[in-house]
C-alpha positions as semicolon CSV with decimal commas, in nm:
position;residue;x (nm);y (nm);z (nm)
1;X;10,464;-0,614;16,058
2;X;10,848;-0,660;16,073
3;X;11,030;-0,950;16,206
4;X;11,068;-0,894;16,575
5;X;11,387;-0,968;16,745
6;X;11,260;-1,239;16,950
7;X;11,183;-1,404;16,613
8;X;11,565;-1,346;16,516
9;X;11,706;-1,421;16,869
10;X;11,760;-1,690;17,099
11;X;11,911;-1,512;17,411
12;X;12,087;-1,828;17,533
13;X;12,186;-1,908;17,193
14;X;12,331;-1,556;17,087
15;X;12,482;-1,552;17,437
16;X;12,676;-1,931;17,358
17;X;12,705;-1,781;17,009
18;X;12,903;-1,450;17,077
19;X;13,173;-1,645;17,358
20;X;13,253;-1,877;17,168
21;X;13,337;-1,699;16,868
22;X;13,457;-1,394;16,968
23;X;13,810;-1,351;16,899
24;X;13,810;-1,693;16,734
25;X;13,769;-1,435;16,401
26;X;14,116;-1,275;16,482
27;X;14,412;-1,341;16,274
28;X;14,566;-1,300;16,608
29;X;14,413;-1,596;16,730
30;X;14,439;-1,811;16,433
31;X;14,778;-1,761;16,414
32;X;14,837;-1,947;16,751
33;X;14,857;-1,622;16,934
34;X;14,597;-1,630;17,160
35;X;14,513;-1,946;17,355
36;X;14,198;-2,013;17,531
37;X;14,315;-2,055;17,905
38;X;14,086;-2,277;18,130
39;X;14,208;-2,081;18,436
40;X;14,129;-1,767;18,260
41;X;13,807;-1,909;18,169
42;X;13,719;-2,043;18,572
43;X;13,830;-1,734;18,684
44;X;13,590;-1,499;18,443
45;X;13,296;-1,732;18,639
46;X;13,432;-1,600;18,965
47;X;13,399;-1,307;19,189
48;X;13,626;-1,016;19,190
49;X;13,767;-0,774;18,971
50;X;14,139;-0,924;18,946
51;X;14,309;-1,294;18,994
52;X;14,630;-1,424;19,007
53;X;14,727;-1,692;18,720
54;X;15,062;-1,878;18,860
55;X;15,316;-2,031;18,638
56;X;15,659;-2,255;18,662
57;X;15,981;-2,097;18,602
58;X;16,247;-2,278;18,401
59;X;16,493;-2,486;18,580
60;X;16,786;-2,260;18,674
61;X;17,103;-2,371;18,411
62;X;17,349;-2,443;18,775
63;X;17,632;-2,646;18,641
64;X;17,572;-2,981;18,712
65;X;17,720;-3,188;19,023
66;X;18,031;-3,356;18,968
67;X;17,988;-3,702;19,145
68;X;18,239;-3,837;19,373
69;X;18,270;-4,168;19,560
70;X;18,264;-3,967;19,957
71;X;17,925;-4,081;20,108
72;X;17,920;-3,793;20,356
73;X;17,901;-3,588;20,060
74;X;17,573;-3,534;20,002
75;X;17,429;-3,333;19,678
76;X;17,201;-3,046;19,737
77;X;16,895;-3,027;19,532
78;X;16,724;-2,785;19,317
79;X;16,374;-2,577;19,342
80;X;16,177;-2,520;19,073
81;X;16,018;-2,161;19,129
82;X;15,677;-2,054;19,054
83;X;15,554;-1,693;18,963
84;X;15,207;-1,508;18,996
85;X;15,099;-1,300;18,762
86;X;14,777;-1,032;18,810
87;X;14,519;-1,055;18,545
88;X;14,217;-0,789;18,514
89;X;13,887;-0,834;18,423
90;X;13,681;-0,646;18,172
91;X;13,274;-0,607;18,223
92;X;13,127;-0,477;17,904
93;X;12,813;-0,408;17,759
94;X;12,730;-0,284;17,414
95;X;12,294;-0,249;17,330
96;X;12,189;-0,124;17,027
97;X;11,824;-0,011;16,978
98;X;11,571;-0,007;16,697
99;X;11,200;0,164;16,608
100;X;10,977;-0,122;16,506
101;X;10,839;0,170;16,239
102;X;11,167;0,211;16,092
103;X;11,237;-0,160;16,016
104;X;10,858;-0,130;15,914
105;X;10,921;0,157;15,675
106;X;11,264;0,025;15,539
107;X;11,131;-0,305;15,461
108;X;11,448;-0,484;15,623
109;X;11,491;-0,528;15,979
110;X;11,757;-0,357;16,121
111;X;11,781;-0,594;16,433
112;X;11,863;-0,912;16,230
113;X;12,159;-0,684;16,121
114;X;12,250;-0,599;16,484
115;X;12,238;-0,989;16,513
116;X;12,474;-1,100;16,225
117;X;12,756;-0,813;16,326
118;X;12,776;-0,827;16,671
119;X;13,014;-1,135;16,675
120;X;13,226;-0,916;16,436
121;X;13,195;-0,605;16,675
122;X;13,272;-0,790;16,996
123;X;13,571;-0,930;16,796
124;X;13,730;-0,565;16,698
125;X;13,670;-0,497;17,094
126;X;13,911;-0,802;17,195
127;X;14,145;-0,709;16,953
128;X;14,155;-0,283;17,034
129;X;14,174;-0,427;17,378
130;X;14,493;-0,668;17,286
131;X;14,665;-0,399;17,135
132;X;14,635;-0,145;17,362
133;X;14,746;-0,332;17,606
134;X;15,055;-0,444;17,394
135;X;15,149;-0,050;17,367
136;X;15,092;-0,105;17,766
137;X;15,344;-0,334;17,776
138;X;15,585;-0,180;17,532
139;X;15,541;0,187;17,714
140;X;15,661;-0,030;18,070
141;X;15,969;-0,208;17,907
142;X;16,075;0,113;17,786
143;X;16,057;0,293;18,154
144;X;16,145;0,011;18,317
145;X;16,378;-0,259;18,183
146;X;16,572;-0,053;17,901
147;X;16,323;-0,140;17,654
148;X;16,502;-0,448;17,617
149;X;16,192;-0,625;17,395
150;X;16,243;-0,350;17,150
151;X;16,448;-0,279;16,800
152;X;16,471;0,092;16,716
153;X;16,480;0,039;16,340
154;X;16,271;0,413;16,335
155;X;16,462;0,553;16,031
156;X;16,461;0,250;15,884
157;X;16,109;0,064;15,654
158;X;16,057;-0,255;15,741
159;X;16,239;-0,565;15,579
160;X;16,401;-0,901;15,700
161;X;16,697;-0,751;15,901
162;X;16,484;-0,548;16,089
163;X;16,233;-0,845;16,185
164;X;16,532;-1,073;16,259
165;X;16,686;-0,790;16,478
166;X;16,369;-0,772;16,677
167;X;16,342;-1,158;16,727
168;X;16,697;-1,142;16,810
169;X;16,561;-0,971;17,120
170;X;16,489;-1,319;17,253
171;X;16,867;-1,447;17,253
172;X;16,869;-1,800;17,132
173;X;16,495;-1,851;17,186
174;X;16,442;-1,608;16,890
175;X;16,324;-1,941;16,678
176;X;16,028;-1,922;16,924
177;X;15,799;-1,649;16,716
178;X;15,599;-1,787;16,555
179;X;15,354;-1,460;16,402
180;X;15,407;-1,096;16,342
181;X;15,120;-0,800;16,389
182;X;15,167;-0,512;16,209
183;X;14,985;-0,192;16,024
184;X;14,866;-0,210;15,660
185;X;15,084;0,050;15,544
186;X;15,412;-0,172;15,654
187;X;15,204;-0,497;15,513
188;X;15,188;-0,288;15,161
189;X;15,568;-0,214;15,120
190;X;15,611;-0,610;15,188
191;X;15,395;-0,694;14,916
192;X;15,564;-0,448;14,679
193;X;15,909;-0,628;14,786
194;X;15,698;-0,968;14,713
195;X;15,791;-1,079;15,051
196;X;15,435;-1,173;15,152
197;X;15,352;-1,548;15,091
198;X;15,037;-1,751;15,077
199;X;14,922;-2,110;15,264
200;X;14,587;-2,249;15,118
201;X;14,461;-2,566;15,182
202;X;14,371;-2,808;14,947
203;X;14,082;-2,664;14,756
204;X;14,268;-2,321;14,715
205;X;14,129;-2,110;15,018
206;X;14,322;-1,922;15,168
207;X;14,444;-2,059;15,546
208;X;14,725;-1,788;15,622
209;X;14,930;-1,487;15,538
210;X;15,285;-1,559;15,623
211;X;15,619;-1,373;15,641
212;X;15,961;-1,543;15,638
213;X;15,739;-1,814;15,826
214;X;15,577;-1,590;16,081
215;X;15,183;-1,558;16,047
216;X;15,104;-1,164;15,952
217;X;14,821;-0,993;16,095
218;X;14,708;-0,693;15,960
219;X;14,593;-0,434;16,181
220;X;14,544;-0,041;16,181
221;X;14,510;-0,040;16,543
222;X;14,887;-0,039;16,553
223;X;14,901;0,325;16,412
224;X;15,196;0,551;16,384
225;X;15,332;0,749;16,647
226;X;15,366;1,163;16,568
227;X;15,693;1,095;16,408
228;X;15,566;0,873;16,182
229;X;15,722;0,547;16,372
230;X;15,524;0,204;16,311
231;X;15,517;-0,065;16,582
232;X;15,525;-0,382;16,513
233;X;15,486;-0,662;16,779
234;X;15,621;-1,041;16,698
235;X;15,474;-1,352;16,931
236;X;15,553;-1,685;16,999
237;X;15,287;-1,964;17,004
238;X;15,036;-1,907;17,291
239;X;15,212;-1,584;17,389
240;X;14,905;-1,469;17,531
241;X;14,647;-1,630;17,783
242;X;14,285;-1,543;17,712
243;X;13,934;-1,594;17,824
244;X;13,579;-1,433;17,703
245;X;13,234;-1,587;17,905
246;X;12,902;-1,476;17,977
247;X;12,842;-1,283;18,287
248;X;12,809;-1,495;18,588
249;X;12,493;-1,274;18,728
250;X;12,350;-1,077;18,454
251;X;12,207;-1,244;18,163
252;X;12,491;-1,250;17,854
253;X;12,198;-1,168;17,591
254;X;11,880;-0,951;17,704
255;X;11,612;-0,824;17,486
256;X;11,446;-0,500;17,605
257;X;11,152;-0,443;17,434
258;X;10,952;-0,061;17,482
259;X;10,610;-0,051;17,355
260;X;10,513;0,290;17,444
261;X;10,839;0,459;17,267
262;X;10,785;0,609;16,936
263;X;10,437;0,719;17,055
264;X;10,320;0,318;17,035
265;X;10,533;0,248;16,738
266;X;10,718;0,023;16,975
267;X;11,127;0,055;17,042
268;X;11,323;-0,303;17,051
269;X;11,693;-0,299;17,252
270;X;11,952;-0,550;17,214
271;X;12,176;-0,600;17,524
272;X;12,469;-0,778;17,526
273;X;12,749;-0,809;17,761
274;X;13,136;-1,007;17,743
275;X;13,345;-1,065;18,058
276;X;13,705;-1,110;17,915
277;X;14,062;-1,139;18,016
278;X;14,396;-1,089;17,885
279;X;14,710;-1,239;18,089
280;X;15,059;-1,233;17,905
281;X;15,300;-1,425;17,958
282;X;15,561;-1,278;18,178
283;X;15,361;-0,977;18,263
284;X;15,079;-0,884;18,560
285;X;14,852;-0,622;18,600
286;X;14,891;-0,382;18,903
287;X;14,569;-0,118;18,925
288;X;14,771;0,193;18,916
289;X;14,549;0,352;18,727
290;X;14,159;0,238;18,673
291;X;13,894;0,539;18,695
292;X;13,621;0,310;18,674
293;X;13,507;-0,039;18,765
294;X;13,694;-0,164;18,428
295;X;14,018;-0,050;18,275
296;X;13,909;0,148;17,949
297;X;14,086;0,092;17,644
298;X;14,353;0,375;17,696
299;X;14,389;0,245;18,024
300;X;14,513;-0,060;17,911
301;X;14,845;0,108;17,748
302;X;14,951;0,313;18,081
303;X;15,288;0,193;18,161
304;X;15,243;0,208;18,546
305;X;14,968;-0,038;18,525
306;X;15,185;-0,305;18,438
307;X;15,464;-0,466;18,616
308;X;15,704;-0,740;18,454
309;X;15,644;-1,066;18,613
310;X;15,859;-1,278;18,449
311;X;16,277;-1,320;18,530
312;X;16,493;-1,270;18,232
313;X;16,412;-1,104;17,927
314;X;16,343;-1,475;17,768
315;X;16,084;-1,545;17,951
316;X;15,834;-1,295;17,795
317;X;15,764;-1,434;17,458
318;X;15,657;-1,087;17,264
319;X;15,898;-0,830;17,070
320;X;15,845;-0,534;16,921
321;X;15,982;-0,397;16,639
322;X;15,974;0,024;16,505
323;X;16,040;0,105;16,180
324;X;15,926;0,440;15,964
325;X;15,692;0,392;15,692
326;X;15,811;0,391;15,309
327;X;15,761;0,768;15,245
328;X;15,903;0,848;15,533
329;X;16,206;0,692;15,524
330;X;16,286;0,830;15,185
């Protein structure tokens, strides 16, 4: 008789399990990227579909009083502004299912597989999630505000003038990214140029891939466009807000078990289910366009359902950078 999955799994356990380290797996994340944000989180715990995180402004650069020595002259003072910005939640649910006669037959059991790669698949979610809705973002700046985030560098491969260009973006906050995402092919002419560069701790392990300081994550989720254009997207620290819990009514782990499928041989089904949330800085989301009770992962990159939140252009701590690849820009 094979292992069953109640043997293997711990509902509340998986559940605690899969929150807390989905994501956490992301070089997005361990680059400083993505930061855990306890409203984010209290929200997720919440009714409703959508919430609004607020945030402080900077203090406006007015040239400073000059004092004088007339008493009726009294100085005005200063507000500090605060901003709301809409964040959506996602509802998801991934099962997979197993015959008891197959694990039986195979001599392995297929669940406890289910059970050591679903962290790993709920990660790849967050992060096709995180970059659609960066190419969200990037579609909206370019419609709406002069795709001033954005270096066109598209008949040019990707190298330190370009990456400084695209920081330069950011005006004198450019010294403010602090990691760089990018596809493998651009990652592979950076190694040939011997640009790439190693931190390992003490013992030798590997802690980070780094470029001209910034963290580098490698992703294929940032794929060319038709014209063979990369894009690349630079962050500062905690450029993103994020949250991933449990549902607040359905169970976060569920084990469906169905004795009579496989004509008695028994069927086992592994439900689990992520609320999460995405809210970056200087942007909101505005429900434009959402077919369905969640925005899909396409969704996420529609232009219109995104609206710029944030001031000036230095408020919104992301760039993005398009270069061609190295064959073609030859």
């Amino acid at each position: 008789m094979p292992t069953q999955i109640s043997d293997v799994i711990v509902p509340e356990e998986f559940t605690k399990y899969l929150v807390q380290n989905t994501m956490v797996a992301s070089a997005l994340f361990q680059s400083g990227v993505l930061a855990n944000n306890d409203v984010v989180l209290a929200q997720l715990a919440a009714g409703a579909d959508m919430f609004n995180v607020p945030y402080w402004n900077d203090l406006s650069d007015d040239e400073a009083d000059i004092v004088n020595d007339n008493p009726s002259d009294i100085a005005a003072a200063g507000t500090l502004n605060a901003v709301k910005q809409a964040v959506r939640k996602s509802f998801l649910h991934k099962g997979w299912s197993t015959m008891n006669l197959a694990s039986e037959l195979s001599g392995s059991d297929a669940m406890a597989r289910v059970r050591e790669r679903a962290t790993a698949y709920w990660t790849r979610q967050g992060q096709k999630r995180l970059i659609s809705m960066l190419m969200g973002i990037k579609a909206h700046n370019i419609a709406n505000d002069g795709g001033d985030m954005i270096h066109d560098a598209s008949t040019e491969t990707i190298g330190a003038t370009q990456v400084i260009d695209a920081a330069g973006t950011l005006g004198d906050a450019m010294g403010a990214f602090r990691a760089i995402a990018m596809h493998s092919d651009l990652y592979k002419s950076l190694l040939k140029q011997d640009l790439i560069e190693y931190i390992r701790d003490s013992d030798g392990s590997l802690v980070m891939t780094t470029y001209r300081g910034l963290a580098v994550t490698v992703d294929d989720g940032l794929v060319p466009n038709s014209n063979g254009v990369y894009t690349s997207v630079l962050f500062a620290a905690g450029a993103i807000g994020y949250g991933s819990a449990e549902p607040r009514i359905a169970a976060g782990t569920e084990i469906e078990n169905l004795p009579g499928a496989g004509n008695g041989g028994g069927q086992q089904i592994l439900h689990t289910r992520v609320n999460m949330a995405f809210a970056p800085l200087g942007y909101g989301w505005t429900e434009a366009s959402v077919a369905k009770e969640s925005p899909s992962i396409a969704e996420l990159a529609i232009a219109e359902n995104w609206k710029r939140t944030a001031a000036e252009r230095k408020q919104v701590p992301i760039a993005f950078l398009l270069t061609k690849g190295e064959a073609e820009a030859e």
